[in-house]
Amino acid sequence: MNPALQSINTNSTARATDSSIGGLLLESGKITPENAERVLRMQKELGIRFGEAAQRLGLVTENDIQQVLARQFDYPYLQPGTGKFSDKLVAAYQPFSPQVERLRALRSQLMLRWFARGHKSLMVASVAPGEGVSFLAANLAIVFSQLGEQTLLVDANLRSPKQHEIFNLPGRQGLSDAIAGRASRDAVQRVESFVDLSVLVAGTLPPNPQELLSRSSFGALGKDLEAHHDIVLYDASAFSLGADALALAARVGGVLLVTRKNQTSIADVGAMAEQLAQCGTQIVGSVLVDF
């Protein structure tokens, strides 16, 4: 899967907002101080907003205005072709697209069905590899962070991790090292381009992922991560690759199941659901991806 604001009409508020937009446009290099003076003159003459004046003068585009508004309201996103992340992060690069609207709808359902009921952690997994779990988890983490939730994305795929590549993070110590006692919570990396998003990469690939995820130290680590974040999403390996996913599911307690159109077998989903029920794990919801 490559898986609107209220206006306030008081003049003082409008002036403060326009001034802030002008400052952000200057800071980002979209306009020069000399051009800012031209904008201010037109703004005063016509009684319009700073951003509208800048657009009329041809100094900025609608996308430029949307970006500074997003920063102003703590809703950061990136212009296509900029940044250092995977272009499949549609929540970062195409925040107003139909795909991301569906992600927001999914976020709302998860908030109501899971997180609003006292849970903080959720695992994202599929029956087989190649069904888009990592990109869905990454995009979902971004939309949760855009909601203002302190969000942590944990790459718990200790066989074939991808989050360090998706977010272009250094492949330093991560989850496996923390479970083994060779790293602390300091291994969590803040993603500076987003206000409330952090990532804990997989770390050193272990020879025994199932046993590692079954350790009591992982349970303690999970509680510590929950204590410092509002939402913790785990990107897991596929169930068909081994029992690591079941070990993780038993610790987390809830699973968002990702299935792929015309590929995922209903029989396999049923078998996995039985295994999850046996270990006391709830399937919170499912997502059908098509790519």
Short mmCIF file of C-alpha atoms in Angstrom, two decimals:
data_model
loop_
_atom_site.label_atom_id
_atom_site.label_comp_id
_atom_site.label_asym_id
_atom_site.label_seq_id
_atom_site.Cartn_x
_atom_site.Cartn_y
_atom_site.Cartn_z
CA MET A 1 0.00 0.00 0.00
CA ASN A 2 1.42 3.28 -1.04
CA PRO A 3 -0.87 2.03 1.47
CA ALA A 4 -9.57 21.71 6.97
CA LEU A 5 -9.20 24.58 9.54
CA GLN A 6 -11.67 26.88 11.29
CA SER A 7 -11.14 30.53 10.44
CA ILE A 8 -11.17 33.14 13.21
CA ASN A 9 -12.43 36.49 12.06
CA THR A 10 -11.04 38.97 14.61
CA ASN A 11 -8.62 41.38 12.99
CA SER A 12 -6.01 41.02 15.72
CA THR A 13 -5.91 37.25 15.31
CA ALA A 14 -5.68 37.52 11.53
CA ARG A 15 -2.75 39.97 11.82
CA ALA A 16 -0.94 37.68 14.25
CA THR A 17 -1.46 34.69 11.97
CA ASP A 18 -0.33 36.61 8.87
CA SER A 19 2.79 37.84 10.67
CA SER A 20 3.60 34.30 11.72
CA ILE A 21 3.15 33.02 8.17
CA GLY A 22 5.45 35.78 6.92
CA GLY A 23 8.09 34.80 9.45
CA LEU A 24 7.90 31.17 8.46
CA LEU A 25 8.14 32.03 4.76
CA LEU A 26 11.23 34.13 5.50
CA GLU A 27 12.76 31.44 7.68
CA SER A 28 12.27 28.78 5.03
CA GLY A 29 13.79 31.00 2.32
CA LYS A 30 10.57 31.18 0.29
CA ILE A 31 10.70 34.99 0.28
CA THR A 32 13.44 37.56 0.88
CA PRO A 33 13.20 40.51 3.31
CA GLU A 34 12.84 42.87 0.31
CA ASN A 35 9.97 40.79 -1.10
CA ALA A 36 8.38 40.68 2.35
CA GLU A 37 8.15 44.48 2.25
CA ARG A 38 6.37 44.30 -1.11
CA VAL A 39 3.95 41.76 0.34
CA LEU A 40 3.28 43.92 3.38
CA ARG A 41 2.52 46.94 1.17
CA MET A 42 0.02 44.97 -0.91
CA GLN A 43 -1.47 43.43 2.22
CA LYS A 44 -2.04 46.90 3.68
CA GLU A 45 -3.40 48.39 0.45
CA LEU A 46 -5.89 45.57 -0.25
CA GLY A 47 -6.65 44.44 3.29
CA ILE A 48 -5.86 40.80 2.54
CA ARG A 49 -3.83 38.15 4.31
CA PHE A 50 -0.06 37.99 4.01
CA GLY A 51 -0.11 34.63 2.28
CA GLU A 52 -2.70 35.74 -0.26
CA ALA A 53 -0.66 38.86 -1.07
CA ALA A 54 2.49 36.81 -1.52
CA GLN A 55 0.65 34.50 -3.91
CA ARG A 56 -0.78 37.42 -5.93
CA LEU A 57 2.74 38.76 -6.37
CA GLY A 58 3.85 35.35 -7.63
CA LEU A 59 6.38 34.93 -4.85
CA VAL A 60 4.99 31.72 -3.39
CA THR A 61 2.68 28.89 -4.39
CA GLU A 62 -0.35 27.38 -2.71
CA ASN A 63 1.86 24.47 -1.66
CA ASP A 64 4.24 26.89 0.07
CA ILE A 65 1.33 28.37 2.03
CA GLN A 66 0.00 24.94 2.95
CA GLN A 67 3.40 23.94 4.26
CA VAL A 68 3.79 26.93 6.58
CA LEU A 69 0.20 26.49 7.78
CA ALA A 70 1.04 22.88 8.56
CA ARG A 71 4.07 23.97 10.59
CA GLN A 72 2.01 26.65 12.32
CA PHE A 73 -0.55 24.09 13.44
CA ASP A 74 2.01 21.35 14.27
CA TYR A 75 0.97 19.28 11.25
CA PRO A 76 4.26 18.87 9.40
CA TYR A 77 4.55 17.31 5.98
CA LEU A 78 7.12 17.35 3.19
CA GLN A 79 7.14 18.57 -0.37
CA PRO A 80 7.52 15.76 -2.93
CA GLY A 81 11.16 15.36 -3.88
CA THR A 82 12.46 16.85 -0.64
CA GLY A 83 13.63 15.19 2.55
CA LYS A 84 15.58 12.00 2.98
CA PHE A 85 12.78 9.50 3.44
CA SER A 86 11.17 6.84 1.25
CA ASP A 87 8.71 8.28 -1.27
CA LYS A 88 6.25 5.60 -0.11
CA LEU A 89 5.64 7.65 3.04
CA VAL A 90 2.46 9.08 1.55
CA ALA A 91 1.41 10.49 4.94
CA ALA A 92 4.50 12.72 4.78
CA TYR A 93 4.49 13.65 1.11
CA GLN A 94 0.79 13.49 0.12
CA PRO A 95 -1.11 14.29 3.35
CA PHE A 96 -4.28 15.40 1.57
CA SER A 97 -4.55 12.45 -0.81
CA PRO A 98 -7.38 9.83 -0.73
CA GLN A 99 -4.86 7.22 0.48
CA VAL A 100 -4.01 9.28 3.55
CA GLU A 101 -7.67 10.03 4.21
CA ARG A 102 -8.13 6.26 4.47
CA LEU A 103 -5.18 6.10 6.86
CA ARG A 104 -6.84 8.76 9.02
CA ALA A 105 -10.07 6.77 9.00
CA LEU A 106 -8.11 3.72 10.13
CA ARG A 107 -6.45 5.81 12.83
CA SER A 108 -9.87 6.92 14.11
CA GLN A 109 -11.11 3.33 14.28
CA LEU A 110 -8.00 2.20 16.15
CA MET A 111 -8.32 5.08 18.60
CA LEU A 112 -11.93 4.12 19.36
CA ARG A 113 -11.54 0.35 19.39
CA TRP A 114 -8.15 0.01 21.06
CA PHE A 115 -6.20 3.01 22.31
CA ALA A 116 -9.17 4.74 23.98
CA ARG A 117 -9.72 1.56 25.99
CA GLY A 118 -6.50 1.85 27.97
CA HIS A 119 -4.12 0.16 25.51
CA LYS A 120 -0.95 1.86 24.30
CA SER A 121 0.71 -0.74 22.08
CA LEU A 122 -0.39 -2.38 18.84
CA MET A 123 1.35 -4.81 16.52
CA VAL A 124 1.04 -4.55 12.71
CA ALA A 125 1.55 -7.89 10.97
CA SER A 126 0.61 -10.10 8.04
CA VAL A 127 0.41 -13.79 7.26
CA ALA A 128 3.17 -13.75 4.63
CA PRO A 129 6.02 -11.39 3.75
CA GLY A 130 5.65 -8.83 0.99
CA GLU A 131 2.18 -7.65 2.02
CA GLY A 132 3.13 -4.04 2.81
CA VAL A 133 3.30 -4.22 6.62
CA SER A 134 6.36 -2.01 7.07
CA PHE A 135 5.09 0.83 4.89
CA LEU A 136 1.62 0.68 6.43
CA ALA A 137 3.11 0.78 9.93
CA ALA A 138 5.36 3.72 8.99
CA ASN A 139 2.53 5.74 7.45
CA LEU A 140 0.22 4.91 10.34
CA ALA A 141 2.86 6.11 12.81
CA ILE A 142 3.08 9.41 10.94
CA VAL A 143 -0.68 10.05 11.02
CA PHE A 144 -0.79 9.24 14.73
CA SER A 145 2.02 11.73 15.33
CA GLN A 146 0.14 14.33 13.26
CA LEU A 147 -2.73 13.89 15.72
CA GLY A 148 -0.40 15.19 18.45
CA GLU A 149 0.18 11.79 20.01
CA GLN A 150 3.72 11.02 21.17
CA THR A 151 4.21 8.11 18.77
CA LEU A 152 6.91 5.45 18.75
CA LEU A 153 7.40 3.06 15.84
CA VAL A 154 9.33 -0.06 16.86
CA ASP A 155 10.87 -2.24 14.17
CA ALA A 156 10.34 -5.66 15.73
CA ASN A 157 11.02 -7.47 12.47
CA LEU A 158 14.29 -9.04 13.58
CA ARG A 159 14.60 -11.06 10.38
CA SER A 160 14.24 -8.44 7.64
CA PRO A 161 13.89 -4.94 9.20
CA LYS A 162 13.00 -2.00 6.98
CA GLN A 163 12.21 1.05 9.15
CA HIS A 164 15.84 2.26 9.23
CA GLU A 165 15.75 2.36 5.42
CA ILE A 166 12.29 3.95 5.21
CA PHE A 167 13.26 6.80 7.58
CA ASN A 168 16.93 6.87 6.53
CA LEU A 169 18.15 6.28 10.08
CA PRO A 170 21.60 5.03 11.05
CA GLY A 171 21.67 1.28 11.60
CA ARG A 172 22.91 1.57 15.14
CA GLN A 173 21.78 -0.25 18.27
CA GLY A 174 18.06 -0.89 18.51
CA LEU A 175 15.39 -3.22 19.83
CA SER A 176 17.42 -6.44 19.88
CA ASP A 177 20.30 -4.74 21.69
CA ALA A 178 17.92 -3.22 24.27
CA ILE A 179 16.30 -6.60 24.97
CA ALA A 180 19.73 -8.19 25.36
CA GLY A 181 20.80 -5.47 27.82
CA ARG A 182 23.37 -3.92 25.51
CA ALA A 183 21.41 -0.69 24.93
CA SER A 184 18.92 1.48 26.82
CA ARG A 185 15.86 3.48 25.84
CA ASP A 186 18.35 6.04 24.50
CA ALA A 187 18.43 3.90 21.35
CA VAL A 188 15.08 5.46 20.41
CA GLN A 189 15.67 8.03 17.65
CA ARG A 190 13.58 11.16 17.22
CA VAL A 191 12.54 11.88 13.62
CA GLU A 192 13.13 15.63 13.53
CA SER A 193 10.95 16.28 10.46
CA PHE A 194 7.88 15.33 12.50
CA VAL A 195 6.77 16.86 15.78
CA ASP A 196 5.85 13.77 17.78
CA LEU A 197 7.43 10.80 15.99
CA SER A 198 10.26 8.54 17.16
CA VAL A 199 11.60 5.24 15.82
CA LEU A 200 13.36 2.35 17.53
CA VAL A 201 15.16 0.44 14.79
CA ALA A 202 15.63 -3.33 14.93
CA GLY A 203 19.31 -3.13 15.84
CA THR A 204 21.71 -6.06 15.56
CA LEU A 205 20.04 -8.99 13.80
CA PRO A 206 20.05 -11.89 16.29
CA PRO A 207 20.31 -15.60 15.47
CA ASN A 208 17.37 -16.30 17.83
CA PRO A 209 14.61 -13.71 17.25
CA GLN A 210 11.85 -15.89 18.74
CA GLU A 211 13.70 -16.50 21.97
CA LEU A 212 14.72 -12.85 22.22
CA LEU A 213 11.13 -11.62 21.88
CA SER A 214 10.04 -14.15 24.50
CA ARG A 215 12.41 -12.83 27.18
CA SER A 216 11.03 -11.13 30.27
CA SER A 217 13.37 -8.22 29.56
CA PHE A 218 11.31 -7.47 26.45
CA GLY A 219 8.19 -7.22 28.59
CA ALA A 220 9.96 -4.75 30.89
CA LEU A 221 11.22 -2.76 27.92
CA GLY A 222 7.73 -2.59 26.43
CA LYS A 223 6.31 -1.16 29.65
CA ASP A 224 9.10 1.43 29.76
CA LEU A 225 8.40 2.48 26.17
CA GLU A 226 4.68 2.81 26.94
CA ALA A 227 5.47 4.99 29.96
CA HIS A 228 7.21 7.52 27.70
CA HIS A 229 4.86 7.46 24.68
CA ASP A 230 1.14 7.69 23.94
CA ILE A 231 1.17 5.24 21.03
CA VAL A 232 3.63 2.38 20.39
CA LEU A 233 3.34 0.58 17.04
CA TYR A 234 5.31 -2.60 16.38
CA ASP A 235 6.27 -3.57 12.83
CA ALA A 236 6.43 -7.38 12.98
CA SER A 237 7.73 -10.14 10.76
CA ALA A 238 5.21 -12.29 8.91
CA PHE A 239 3.58 -15.14 10.80
CA SER A 240 4.60 -17.63 8.13
CA LEU A 241 8.30 -17.01 8.79
CA GLY A 242 8.35 -18.37 12.32
CA ALA A 243 7.01 -18.02 15.82
CA ASP A 244 8.57 -14.59 16.50
CA ALA A 245 5.31 -12.86 15.54
CA LEU A 246 3.36 -14.99 18.03
CA ALA A 247 5.85 -14.21 20.78
CA LEU A 248 5.51 -10.50 20.02
CA ALA A 249 1.71 -10.72 19.78
CA ALA A 250 1.50 -12.35 23.20
CA ARG A 251 3.47 -9.43 24.69
CA VAL A 252 1.59 -6.65 22.89
CA GLY A 253 -1.93 -8.07 23.19
CA GLY A 254 -3.41 -6.57 20.02
CA VAL A 255 -2.80 -7.04 16.29
CA LEU A 256 -3.73 -5.04 13.20
CA LEU A 257 -3.80 -7.62 10.44
CA VAL A 258 -2.62 -6.60 6.97
CA THR A 259 -3.87 -8.65 4.02
CA ARG A 260 -3.15 -8.25 0.32
CA LYS A 261 -5.83 -8.34 -2.35
CA ASN A 262 -5.81 -11.50 -4.48
CA GLN A 263 -2.83 -12.85 -2.57
CA THR A 264 -3.55 -13.53 1.10
CA SER A 265 -5.26 -16.87 1.66
CA ILE A 266 -8.44 -16.82 3.76
CA ALA A 267 -7.50 -20.24 5.14
CA ASP A 268 -4.12 -18.87 6.28
CA VAL A 269 -5.83 -15.91 7.96
CA GLY A 270 -8.15 -18.30 9.79
CA ALA A 271 -5.27 -20.45 10.99
CA MET A 272 -3.40 -17.38 12.21
CA ALA A 273 -6.49 -16.06 14.00
CA GLU A 274 -6.75 -19.37 15.88
CA GLN A 275 -3.12 -19.17 16.97
CA LEU A 276 -3.59 -15.58 18.16
CA ALA A 277 -6.69 -16.53 20.13
CA GLN A 278 -4.77 -19.33 21.83
CA CYS A 279 -2.12 -16.89 23.06
CA GLY A 280 -4.75 -14.42 24.28
CA THR A 281 -4.17 -11.83 21.56
CA GLN A 282 -6.97 -9.78 20.01
CA ILE A 283 -7.23 -8.97 16.31
CA VAL A 284 -8.18 -5.32 16.61
CA GLY A 285 -8.85 -4.84 12.91
CA SER A 286 -7.73 -5.74 9.42
CA VAL A 287 -6.55 -3.79 6.39
CA LEU A 288 -6.78 -4.90 2.76
CA VAL A 289 -4.02 -3.43 0.62
CA ASP A 290 -3.89 -3.43 -3.17
CA PHE A 291 -0.57 -2.82 -4.95
#
